[in-house]
C-alpha positions as a printed Julia matrix, in Angstrom:
334×3 Matrix{Float64}:
 60.73  -28.19  149.45
 62.86  -27.08  146.49
 61.13  -26.35  143.18
 63.02  -27.92  140.29
 60.76  -27.24  137.29
 57.62  -25.43  136.25
 54.36  -27.22  135.43
 53.71  -27.82  131.73
 50.04  -27.25  130.82
 48.48  -28.5   127.59
 46.66  -25.33  126.61
 45.12  -27.08  123.63
 42.68  -28.64  126.1
 41.37  -25.18  126.94
 41.31  -24.01  123.32
 39.71  -27.12  121.8
 38.55  -29.43  124.6
 35.17  -30.16  126.11
 33.85  -28.29  129.14
 35.58  -30.56  131.68
 38.91  -30.37  129.82
 38.68  -26.58  129.56
 38.01  -26.28  133.28
 40.85  -28.67  134.13
 43.37  -26.75  132.01
 42.18  -23.42  133.42
 42.59  -24.63  137.0
 46.1   -25.97  136.26
 47.04  -22.62  134.75
 45.72  -20.58  137.68
 47.31  -22.95  140.22
 50.73  -22.5   138.62
 50.27  -18.73  138.48
 49.34  -18.62  142.18
 52.15  -20.95  143.28
 54.99  -19.82  141.01
 53.99  -16.75  139.02
 54.99  -18.8   135.96
 53.78  -21.64  133.76
 54.92  -23.44  130.59
 52.37  -24.0   127.83
 52.26  -26.38  124.9
 49.66  -26.38  122.09
 49.17  -22.67  122.72
 48.2   -21.7   119.19
 51.47  -20.28  117.83
 52.87  -22.63  115.21
 56.38  -24.06  115.16
 57.04  -22.47  111.76
 56.01  -19.07  113.08
 58.38  -19.39  116.06
 61.21  -20.11  113.62
 60.34  -16.85  111.86
 60.59  -15.03  115.2
 64.22  -16.13  115.49
 64.93  -15.14  111.87
 63.65  -11.6   112.35
 65.14  -11.26  115.83
 68.62  -11.93  114.45
 68.02   -9.88  111.3
 67.19   -6.74  113.27
 70.15   -6.92  115.64
 72.56   -7.63  112.8
 71.78   -4.18  111.39
 74.6    -1.63  111.8
 74.23    0.64  114.83
 73.91    3.68  112.57
 70.77    2.13  111.04
 69.29    1.24  114.44
 70.1     4.77  115.67
 67.48    6.1   113.26
 64.81    4.6   115.54
 66.57    4.89  118.91
 64.42    5.18  122.03
 65.08    8.22  124.22
 65.03    7.41  127.96
 62.26    8.82  130.14
 58.69    8.07  131.14
 57.43    7.63  127.56
 56.7     4.03  126.62
 59.54    2.21  124.88
 59.48    2.38  121.1
 62.21    1.42  118.64
 65.76    0.42  119.58
 67.01    0.52  123.18
 70.79    0.39  123.24
 72.78   -1.86  125.55
 72.87   -0.45  129.07
 69.88    1.87  128.58
 67.33   -0.14  130.58
 68.46   -1.07  134.09
 66.24   -3.74  135.66
 68.39   -3.68  138.81
 66.51   -0.54  139.91
 63.22   -2.42  140.16
 64.15   -4.58  143.16
 65.97   -3.24  146.22
 67.6    -6.62  146.94
 69.73   -6.19  143.82
 71.57   -3.24  145.37
 71.71   -4.9   148.81
 73.36   -8.03  147.37
 75.76   -6.28  144.98
 79.48   -5.51  145.42
 79.87   -2.15  147.17
 81.65    0.72  145.47
 81.85   -0.91  142.04
 79.43    1.3   140.15
 75.96    0.95  138.65
 74.38   -2.48  138.1
 73.9    -2.76  134.34
 71.94   -5.03  131.98
 73.87   -6.66  129.15
 71.16   -6.52  126.5
 69.62   -4.5   123.69
 66.04   -4.66  122.47
 63.44   -3.5   119.96
 60.0    -2.47  121.26
 56.68   -1.69  119.63
 53.07   -1.15  120.63
 49.81   -1.73  118.79
 49.67   -0.66  115.17
 48.36    2.85  114.61
 49.21    3.99  118.16
 48.98    7.79  117.87
 49.85    8.48  121.52
 53.14    6.56  121.46
 53.93    5.99  117.75
 55.92    2.94  116.72
 59.36    3.24  115.17
 60.34    0.67  112.55
 63.38    0.36  110.27
 62.56    1.57  106.77
 61.69   -1.01  104.11
 64.99   -0.11  102.5
 66.91   -0.99  105.67
 65.01   -4.17  106.64
 62.28   -5.17  104.17
 59.45   -7.27  105.63
 60.3    -6.62  109.29
 57.41   -4.24  110.04
 54.82   -6.55  108.43
 56.07   -9.55  110.4
 56.17   -7.7   113.72
 52.62   -6.39  113.27
 51.41   -9.92  112.47
 53.28  -11.32  115.49
 51.77   -8.63  117.74
 48.22   -9.53  116.67
 48.79  -13.27  117.17
 50.35  -12.78  120.62
 47.52  -10.47  121.67
 44.95  -13.11  120.73
 46.83  -15.88  122.59
 47.04  -13.6   125.63
 43.29  -13.04  125.54
 42.72  -16.8   125.53
 44.94  -17.05  128.61
 42.89  -14.3   130.27
 39.72  -16.24  129.44
 41.26  -19.3   131.07
 42.0   -17.23  134.18
 38.37  -16.11  134.25
 37.31  -19.78  134.25
 39.96  -20.78  136.79
 38.93  -18.04  139.22
 35.19  -18.44  138.57
 34.92  -14.88  137.21
 32.23  -13.62  134.83
 33.1   -14.08  131.15
 35.14  -11.21  129.68
 35.7    -9.57  133.08
 39.46   -9.69  132.45
 39.46   -9.67  128.65
 37.45   -6.45  128.37
 40.1    -4.66  130.46
 42.6    -5.29  127.64
 40.52   -3.67  124.87
 41.62   -1.63  123.01
 45.13   -3.02  123.06
 47.94   -1.19  124.83
 50.31   -4.17  124.87
 53.97   -4.16  123.85
 56.13   -6.58  121.87
 59.87   -6.84  122.46
 62.66   -8.58  120.54
 65.82   -9.08  122.62
 69.49   -9.7   121.94
 71.97  -10.47  124.69
 75.42  -10.05  123.08
 78.32  -12.4   123.85
 79.83  -11.36  127.16
 83.17  -12.25  128.72
 83.27  -14.42  131.83
 85.63  -11.9   133.41
 83.11   -9.09  132.95
 80.3   -11.11  134.51
 82.49  -11.98  137.48
 82.69   -8.31  138.5
 79.18   -8.68  139.92
 77.94   -5.46  138.31
 76.77   -6.96  135.0
 73.88   -9.34  134.4
 71.85  -10.2   131.32
 68.8    -9.12  133.32
 68.64   -8.52  137.07
 65.87   -9.98  139.24
 62.69   -8.04  138.48
 58.97   -8.3   137.87
 57.15   -6.99  134.79
 54.57   -4.17  134.84
 51.73   -5.58  132.73
 49.19   -8.36  133.27
 51.07  -11.37  131.91
 54.18  -11.79  129.77
 54.53  -14.34  126.96
 58.09  -15.44  126.25
 60.01  -17.59  123.82
 63.72  -18.17  124.42
 66.3   -19.76  122.16
 68.08  -23.04  122.88
 70.78  -21.32  124.99
 68.23  -20.52  127.7
 69.12  -18.55  130.81
 65.71  -17.46  132.13
 65.22  -18.27  135.82
 62.2   -17.94  138.14
 62.18  -17.43  141.89
 61.74  -20.48  144.11
 59.16  -19.01  146.5
 60.06  -21.59  149.14
 63.53  -19.98  149.21
 62.99  -16.28  148.48
 65.47  -14.63  146.1
 66.89  -17.95  144.95
 66.3   -18.83  141.32
 65.61  -21.96  139.29
 66.49  -22.29  135.58
 63.5   -22.76  133.28
 64.39  -25.78  131.18
 62.4   -26.26  127.99
 62.71  -29.47  126.02
 61.13  -27.76  123.01
 61.77  -24.24  121.67
 58.08  -24.06  120.83
 57.11  -24.09  124.51
 55.6   -20.8   125.58
 56.68  -19.48  128.96
 54.16  -17.22  130.67
 54.7   -15.16  133.81
 52.35  -13.04  135.88
 53.08   -9.34  136.21
 52.37   -6.41  138.52
 49.0    -5.4   137.07
 47.66   -8.93  137.64
 48.98   -8.81  141.21
 47.17   -5.52  141.76
 43.92   -6.69  140.15
 43.84   -9.84  142.28
 44.78   -7.88  145.42
 47.91   -9.97  145.9
 46.29  -13.39  145.37
 48.39  -13.82  142.23
 51.82  -12.34  142.8
 54.01  -11.13  139.97
 56.64  -13.68  138.96
 60.13  -12.57  140.0
 62.72  -13.61  137.4
 66.17  -12.94  135.99
 68.31  -13.88  133.0
 71.47  -15.65  134.12
 74.29  -17.63  132.59
 73.0   -21.14  131.74
 74.01  -23.67  134.45
 76.29  -25.69  132.18
 78.41  -22.58  131.44
 78.84  -21.29  135.0
 82.04  -23.17  135.75
 83.94  -21.37  132.97
 86.91  -19.35  134.21
 87.58  -17.47  130.98
 86.23  -16.95  127.48
 82.82  -15.75  126.35
 79.22  -16.7   127.08
 77.43  -17.03  123.7
 74.8   -14.6   122.46
 71.19  -15.18  123.52
 67.96  -14.25  121.75
 64.46  -14.1   123.15
 61.11  -12.51  122.39
 58.5   -11.29  124.85
 54.97   -9.95  124.61
 53.75   -7.81  127.5
 49.96   -7.99  127.75
 48.87   -4.6   129.07
 45.56   -3.22  130.28
 43.81   -0.5   128.29
 45.48    2.75  129.32
 42.41    4.26  131.04
 41.55    1.08  132.99
 42.21    1.06  136.73
 44.99   -1.15  138.03
 43.46   -1.15  141.5
 41.99   -4.37  142.97
 38.96   -5.99  141.31
 35.99   -6.21  143.71
 35.94  -10.03  143.65
 39.36  -10.11  145.33
 38.54   -7.59  148.09
 37.08   -8.86  151.38
 36.96   -7.75  155.01
 39.85  -10.11  155.67
 41.69   -8.87  152.57
 41.11   -5.11  152.21
 42.41   -3.25  149.13
 46.2    -3.31  148.98
 46.65   -0.98  145.99
 45.24    2.42  144.96
 43.07    3.02  141.91
 45.32    4.61  139.29
 45.14    4.13  135.54
 47.25    1.58  133.71
 49.04    4.36  131.83
 49.89    6.26  135.02
 51.31    3.1   136.54
 53.27    2.2   133.39
 54.84    5.67  133.15
 55.81    5.67  136.83
 57.57    2.33  136.48
 59.16    3.12  133.1
 60.76    6.24  134.54
 62.43    4.11  137.23
 63.97    1.87  134.55
 65.81    4.75  132.92
């Protein structure tokens, strides 16, 4: 059976409903996570006006001259991403062996056609944030810090819903995310020529899974995000949103490890929107998106939680800290 669209869950029922409504919404959420690794949410708690501000600041940052963005450039390595990552720096193709197996042979490295800005929690002394100066982009830092706090709170509500959906003790997931070690990312996918995409070595983002617990994502009206149809492995279905205020949420590797493989990380890519794929020449327009990676506290184990370990399902993953795991995976990206 082919999957054509993701479930849309009214998360307002969990946030504001009675006990039965909360349980119903939580079970719908968990069911979609288990089946698809993805879900769409409405009434999630982030206002329409605030989402419009996300797009304003996303565009404002990437319209800065490169020499201004270079002041806060991220240097590749195992350190967590902070500041501006230039186009071609992060290579998601390295995260999934099928990318290399399915690529044209002898045509060079598989590159991502994107640039992004990354930050962590405010006051992070271990991996300090890098922001444009107030002289270069006034108001940006204040907005991003506000956005980070809002997204962290929404993510915690989603974790609480997962606790209900899985019948887990209250705060058993939420407490693993305190203090915050999450990351916020603003993305810009520049216009790209059809001819360049047809080489088979360039993609806006190659098929990959994220490292954290869950990822919250808003994408602009152009779209392009696709999730794997698990009935047809390594085939992808466009995520169509009728409303830019819909929040797309995918499961990530830490959640897969915690649940001992019960919830698998959602494999996804960023592709050319379906209506533009027949073009033989010209340019695919720019795309903007924003993602929030909910991460576990850095000293928390990302090994399986006891509830998901049984004789029939022994531990599938070792007990290492969230920071160790993040640094191992980040080094692969660069």
